[in-house]
CSV table of C-alpha atoms in Angstrom, one decimal:
chain,number,residue,atom,x,y,z
O,86,UNK,CA,21.5,24.2,-105.1
O,87,UNK,CA,20.6,27.7,-106.5
O,88,UNK,CA,23.8,29.1,-105.2
O,89,UNK,CA,25.8,26.3,-106.8
O,90,UNK,CA,24.2,26.9,-110.2
O,91,UNK,CA,24.5,30.7,-110.1
O,92,UNK,CA,27.9,30.8,-111.8
O,93,UNK,CA,27.8,27.5,-113.6
O,94,UNK,CA,28.4,27.3,-117.3
O,95,UNK,CA,25.2,25.3,-117.8
O,96,UNK,CA,23.1,27.9,-116.2
O,97,UNK,CA,24.7,30.7,-118.2
O,98,UNK,CA,24.1,28.8,-121.4
O,99,UNK,CA,20.4,28.2,-120.5
O,100,UNK,CA,19.8,31.8,-119.8
O,101,UNK,CA,21.6,32.8,-123.0
O,102,UNK,CA,19.3,30.6,-125.0
O,103,UNK,CA,16.2,32.2,-123.4
O,104,UNK,CA,17.6,35.7,-124.3
O,105,UNK,CA,18.1,34.6,-127.9
O,106,UNK,CA,14.6,33.3,-128.2
O,107,UNK,CA,13.2,36.8,-127.4
O,108,UNK,CA,15.6,38.4,-129.8
O,109,UNK,CA,16.7,42.0,-129.9
O,110,UNK,CA,13.3,43.3,-128.6
O,111,UNK,CA,13.7,41.5,-125.3
O,112,UNK,CA,15.7,42.8,-122.3
O,113,UNK,CA,19.0,41.1,-121.4
O,114,UNK,CA,18.5,38.4,-118.7
O,115,UNK,CA,22.0,37.4,-117.8
O,116,UNK,CA,23.2,39.0,-114.6
O,117,UNK,CA,25.5,37.7,-111.9
O,118,UNK,CA,23.7,35.4,-109.5
O,119,UNK,CA,20.6,34.8,-111.6
O,120,UNK,CA,19.5,31.2,-112.0
O,121,UNK,CA,16.9,29.8,-114.4
O,122,UNK,CA,14.8,27.6,-112.1
O,123,UNK,CA,12.3,26.2,-114.7
O,124,UNK,CA,10.2,26.9,-117.7
O,125,UNK,CA,7.0,25.8,-119.3
O,126,UNK,CA,3.8,26.7,-121.1
O,127,UNK,CA,0.9,28.0,-119.1
O,128,UNK,CA,-2.6,29.2,-120.2
O,129,UNK,CA,-3.0,32.9,-119.3
O,130,UNK,CA,-6.5,34.4,-119.2
O,131,UNK,CA,-6.0,37.4,-121.5
O,132,UNK,CA,-8.3,40.2,-122.6
O,133,UNK,CA,-10.4,38.3,-125.2
O,134,UNK,CA,-9.7,34.6,-124.7
O,135,UNK,CA,-7.2,32.3,-123.0
O,136,UNK,CA,-3.8,32.1,-124.6
O,137,UNK,CA,-0.8,29.9,-124.3
O,138,UNK,CA,2.2,31.8,-122.9
O,139,UNK,CA,5.8,30.7,-122.3
O,140,UNK,CA,6.9,31.3,-118.8
O,141,UNK,CA,10.4,31.3,-117.3
O,142,UNK,CA,11.0,31.2,-113.6
O,143,UNK,CA,14.3,32.6,-112.4
O,144,UNK,CA,15.4,32.9,-108.8
O,145,UNK,CA,14.6,36.7,-108.8
O,146,UNK,CA,12.1,37.3,-111.7
O,147,UNK,CA,9.3,35.7,-113.6
O,148,UNK,CA,9.4,36.2,-117.4
O,149,UNK,CA,6.8,35.4,-119.9
O,150,UNK,CA,6.0,36.1,-123.5
O,151,UNK,CA,3.9,35.2,-126.6
O,152,UNK,CA,4.9,32.0,-128.4
O,153,UNK,CA,5.9,32.6,-132.0
O,154,UNK,CA,7.8,29.3,-132.5
O,155,UNK,CA,7.8,26.9,-129.6
O,156,UNK,CA,11.3,26.7,-128.0
O,157,UNK,CA,12.7,28.9,-130.7
O,158,UNK,CA,11.1,32.3,-130.7
O,159,UNK,CA,9.0,34.5,-128.3
O,160,UNK,CA,7.9,38.1,-128.3
O,161,UNK,CA,6.2,40.7,-126.1
O,162,UNK,CA,8.5,39.9,-123.2
O,163,UNK,CA,7.2,40.7,-119.7
O,164,UNK,CA,9.5,40.7,-116.6
O,165,UNK,CA,8.0,40.6,-113.1
O,166,UNK,CA,10.3,41.0,-110.0
O,167,UNK,CA,9.5,38.1,-107.7
O,168,UNK,CA,9.9,40.3,-104.6
O,169,UNK,CA,6.5,41.9,-105.5
O,170,UNK,CA,4.7,38.7,-106.3
O,171,UNK,CA,2.0,37.0,-104.2
O,172,UNK,CA,0.2,33.9,-105.4
O,173,UNK,CA,-3.1,32.3,-104.4
O,174,UNK,CA,-4.5,29.0,-105.5
O,175,UNK,CA,-7.8,28.8,-107.4
O,176,UNK,CA,-10.5,26.1,-107.0
O,177,UNK,CA,-11.2,23.9,-109.9
O,178,UNK,CA,-14.5,24.4,-111.6
O,179,UNK,CA,-15.6,23.1,-115.0
O,180,UNK,CA,-13.0,23.8,-117.6
O,181,UNK,CA,-11.1,26.1,-115.2
O,182,UNK,CA,-8.6,23.7,-113.6
O,183,UNK,CA,-5.2,23.8,-112.1
O,184,UNK,CA,-5.0,27.5,-111.8
O,185,UNK,CA,-3.7,30.2,-109.5
O,186,UNK,CA,-3.5,34.0,-109.2
O,187,UNK,CA,-0.3,35.9,-109.8
O,188,UNK,CA,-0.7,39.2,-108.0
O,189,UNK,CA,1.6,42.2,-108.2
O,190,UNK,CA,1.2,45.9,-107.5
O,191,UNK,CA,1.4,46.6,-111.2
O,192,UNK,CA,-1.0,43.9,-112.6
O,193,UNK,CA,-2.6,40.7,-111.5
O,194,UNK,CA,-3.7,37.8,-113.6
O,195,UNK,CA,-4.7,34.2,-113.7
O,196,UNK,CA,-2.8,31.3,-115.2
O,197,UNK,CA,-3.6,27.6,-115.5
O,198,UNK,CA,-1.3,24.6,-115.8
O,199,UNK,CA,-2.0,21.4,-117.7
O,200,UNK,CA,-2.0,19.2,-114.6
O,201,UNK,CA,-2.4,19.4,-110.9
O,202,UNK,CA,1.2,18.2,-110.4
O,203,UNK,CA,2.5,20.9,-112.7
O,204,UNK,CA,0.5,23.6,-110.8
O,205,UNK,CA,1.9,22.4,-107.5
O,206,UNK,CA,5.4,22.5,-108.8
O,207,UNK,CA,5.1,26.0,-110.2
O,208,UNK,CA,3.5,27.3,-107.0
O,209,UNK,CA,6.1,25.6,-104.7
O,210,UNK,CA,9.0,26.9,-106.8
O,211,UNK,CA,7.6,30.5,-107.0
O,212,UNK,CA,6.9,30.6,-103.3
O,213,UNK,CA,10.4,29.3,-102.5
O,214,UNK,CA,12.0,31.9,-104.7
O,215,UNK,CA,9.9,34.7,-103.2
O,216,UNK,CA,10.7,33.5,-99.6
O,217,UNK,CA,14.4,33.3,-100.3
O,218,UNK,CA,14.5,36.8,-101.9
O,219,UNK,CA,12.6,38.4,-99.0
O,220,UNK,CA,14.8,36.6,-96.5
O,221,UNK,CA,18.0,37.9,-98.1
O,222,UNK,CA,16.7,41.5,-98.5
O,223,UNK,CA,14.9,41.7,-95.2
O,224,UNK,CA,11.9,43.1,-96.9
O,225,UNK,CA,8.3,42.2,-96.1
O,226,UNK,CA,5.8,40.7,-98.6
O,227,UNK,CA,4.0,43.2,-100.7
O,228,UNK,CA,0.5,43.9,-99.3
O,229,UNK,CA,-0.6,45.9,-102.4
O,230,UNK,CA,-1.7,44.3,-105.7
O,231,UNK,CA,-3.6,45.4,-108.7
O,232,UNK,CA,-7.2,44.1,-109.0
O,233,UNK,CA,-7.9,41.2,-111.3
O,234,UNK,CA,-10.4,42.3,-113.9
O,235,UNK,CA,-13.9,40.9,-113.7
O,236,UNK,CA,-14.6,38.8,-116.8
O,237,UNK,CA,-16.7,40.5,-119.4
O,238,UNK,CA,-19.1,37.6,-119.4
O,239,UNK,CA,-20.0,38.3,-115.7
O,240,UNK,CA,-21.5,41.7,-116.5
O,241,UNK,CA,-24.3,42.3,-118.9
O,242,UNK,CA,-25.0,45.7,-117.3
O,243,UNK,CA,-22.7,48.2,-115.6
O,244,UNK,CA,-21.6,46.9,-112.2
O,245,UNK,CA,-21.8,50.4,-110.7
O,246,UNK,CA,-25.0,52.1,-112.0
O,247,UNK,CA,-26.7,48.7,-112.6
O,248,UNK,CA,-28.6,50.3,-115.5
O,249,UNK,CA,-26.5,50.7,-118.6
O,250,UNK,CA,-26.6,47.5,-120.8
O,251,UNK,CA,-23.5,46.6,-122.7
O,252,UNK,CA,-23.9,46.4,-126.5
O,253,UNK,CA,-21.4,46.6,-129.4
O,254,UNK,CA,-21.9,50.4,-129.2
O,255,UNK,CA,-22.0,50.8,-125.4
O,256,UNK,CA,-18.7,49.2,-124.7
O,257,UNK,CA,-17.4,47.6,-121.5
O,258,UNK,CA,-14.6,49.4,-119.6
O,259,UNK,CA,-12.7,48.3,-116.5
O,260,UNK,CA,-11.8,50.3,-113.4
O,261,UNK,CA,-8.1,50.0,-112.8
O,262,UNK,CA,-8.6,50.1,-109.0
O,263,UNK,CA,-11.4,47.7,-108.3
O,264,UNK,CA,-11.5,45.7,-111.6
O,265,UNK,CA,-15.2,46.1,-112.1
O,266,UNK,CA,-16.8,46.1,-115.5
O,267,UNK,CA,-18.4,49.6,-115.9
O,268,UNK,CA,-20.0,51.8,-118.5
O,269,UNK,CA,-18.4,54.9,-120.0
O,270,UNK,CA,-20.4,57.5,-118.0
O,271,UNK,CA,-19.5,55.6,-114.8
O,272,UNK,CA,-15.8,55.7,-115.6
O,273,UNK,CA,-15.0,59.0,-117.1
O,274,UNK,CA,-12.5,60.1,-114.4
O,275,UNK,CA,-8.8,59.4,-114.2
O,276,UNK,CA,-6.7,59.0,-111.2
O,277,UNK,CA,-2.9,58.5,-110.7
O,278,UNK,CA,-2.1,55.0,-109.5
O,279,UNK,CA,1.7,55.1,-109.4
O,280,UNK,CA,2.1,51.3,-109.1
O,281,UNK,CA,0.2,50.8,-112.3
O,282,UNK,CA,1.1,53.8,-114.5
O,283,UNK,CA,3.0,57.1,-114.7
O,284,UNK,CA,-0.2,58.6,-116.1
O,285,UNK,CA,-3.7,58.9,-114.6
O,286,UNK,CA,-5.7,55.8,-115.5
O,287,UNK,CA,-9.4,55.0,-115.9
O,288,UNK,CA,-11.3,54.4,-112.6
O,289,UNK,CA,-15.0,54.2,-111.8
O,290,UNK,CA,-16.8,57.0,-110.0
O,291,UNK,CA,-17.1,55.0,-106.8
O,292,UNK,CA,-13.4,54.4,-106.5
O,293,UNK,CA,-12.6,58.0,-107.6
O,294,UNK,CA,-14.8,59.4,-104.7
O,295,UNK,CA,-13.1,57.2,-102.2
O,296,UNK,CA,-9.6,57.8,-103.5
O,297,UNK,CA,-10.2,61.6,-103.5
O,298,UNK,CA,-11.2,61.5,-99.8
O,299,UNK,CA,-8.3,59.2,-98.8
O,300,UNK,CA,-10.3,56.1,-98.3
O,301,UNK,CA,-8.0,54.1,-100.5
O,302,UNK,CA,-8.5,50.6,-99.1
O,303,UNK,CA,-12.3,50.8,-99.2
O,304,UNK,CA,-12.4,50.8,-103.0
O,305,UNK,CA,-10.2,47.8,-103.5
O,306,UNK,CA,-12.5,45.2,-104.8
O,307,UNK,CA,-12.8,41.8,-103.2
O,308,UNK,CA,-13.2,40.6,-106.8
O,309,UNK,CA,-9.4,40.5,-107.1
O,310,UNK,CA,-9.5,37.3,-105.1
O,311,UNK,CA,-12.9,36.0,-106.4
O,312,UNK,CA,-11.3,33.4,-108.7
O,313,UNK,CA,-10.2,31.5,-105.7
O,314,UNK,CA,-13.8,31.1,-104.6
O,315,UNK,CA,-16.2,30.4,-107.5
O,316,UNK,CA,-15.3,31.4,-111.1
O,317,UNK,CA,-18.4,31.4,-113.2
O,318,UNK,CA,-17.0,32.3,-116.6
O,319,UNK,CA,-15.9,30.0,-119.4
O,320,UNK,CA,-12.3,30.1,-120.6
O,321,UNK,CA,-13.4,31.9,-123.7
O,322,UNK,CA,-14.9,34.9,-121.9
O,323,UNK,CA,-12.3,36.1,-119.5
O,324,UNK,CA,-11.1,39.7,-119.8
O,325,UNK,CA,-7.7,40.9,-118.9
O,326,UNK,CA,-5.6,43.9,-119.8
O,327,UNK,CA,-2.3,42.2,-120.4
O,328,UNK,CA,-2.4,41.8,-124.1
O,329,UNK,CA,-3.7,45.2,-124.8
O,330,UNK,CA,-1.6,47.5,-122.6
O,331,UNK,CA,-2.8,50.7,-124.2
O,332,UNK,CA,-6.4,49.9,-124.3
O,333,UNK,CA,-8.8,52.5,-122.9
O,334,UNK,CA,-11.0,49.7,-121.6
């Protein structure tokens, strides 16, 4: 069905509408063979609080952006190549329902659908697109992904030194390698993580020591998959770096 739609006038028109909704600031989306599979609003756990984001699933990329005017205007376009995507379901708990992890080497984050049916459809379609892409390219699934940041609410003290208490003055920071919430003194070092940035990024002392000695996998936090087990935070307290790309946190 995807191959049949690839060069259809209806598909070209749909993609053109999405392009126009992002305006001049968005990247062109129309290329030969690209098909718009589906679209919808998902709740993304962002840095300060959960926010509605418009998502568009194509047969080769996942695109999302901020909603300015529903179905008319979006901004802050993000494009994720599906070849690099791995998804994991998340257990329902309290207000956190119908969610899953979207993991890539560059960034990983959590999204929630309005219903269980919607979640199932999104996950099935994403998995099918990823499977088809990898089958055509002969590539293997990515085994590297960025850590999902631990929610601010889960750490009243630094998760490394276990001593420094967080206050309005003593701010929380996040290690880009393990995702732990750490204090400033425990995360003064920078390390180049090419999959995440072209410049050295903030990491905690623990990860820095392991990376410096070549023990790369040891400092990858299991927290990146913790949402699939037992999320403890409320929707209003989840921290993520997506909406504040240049933050030093």
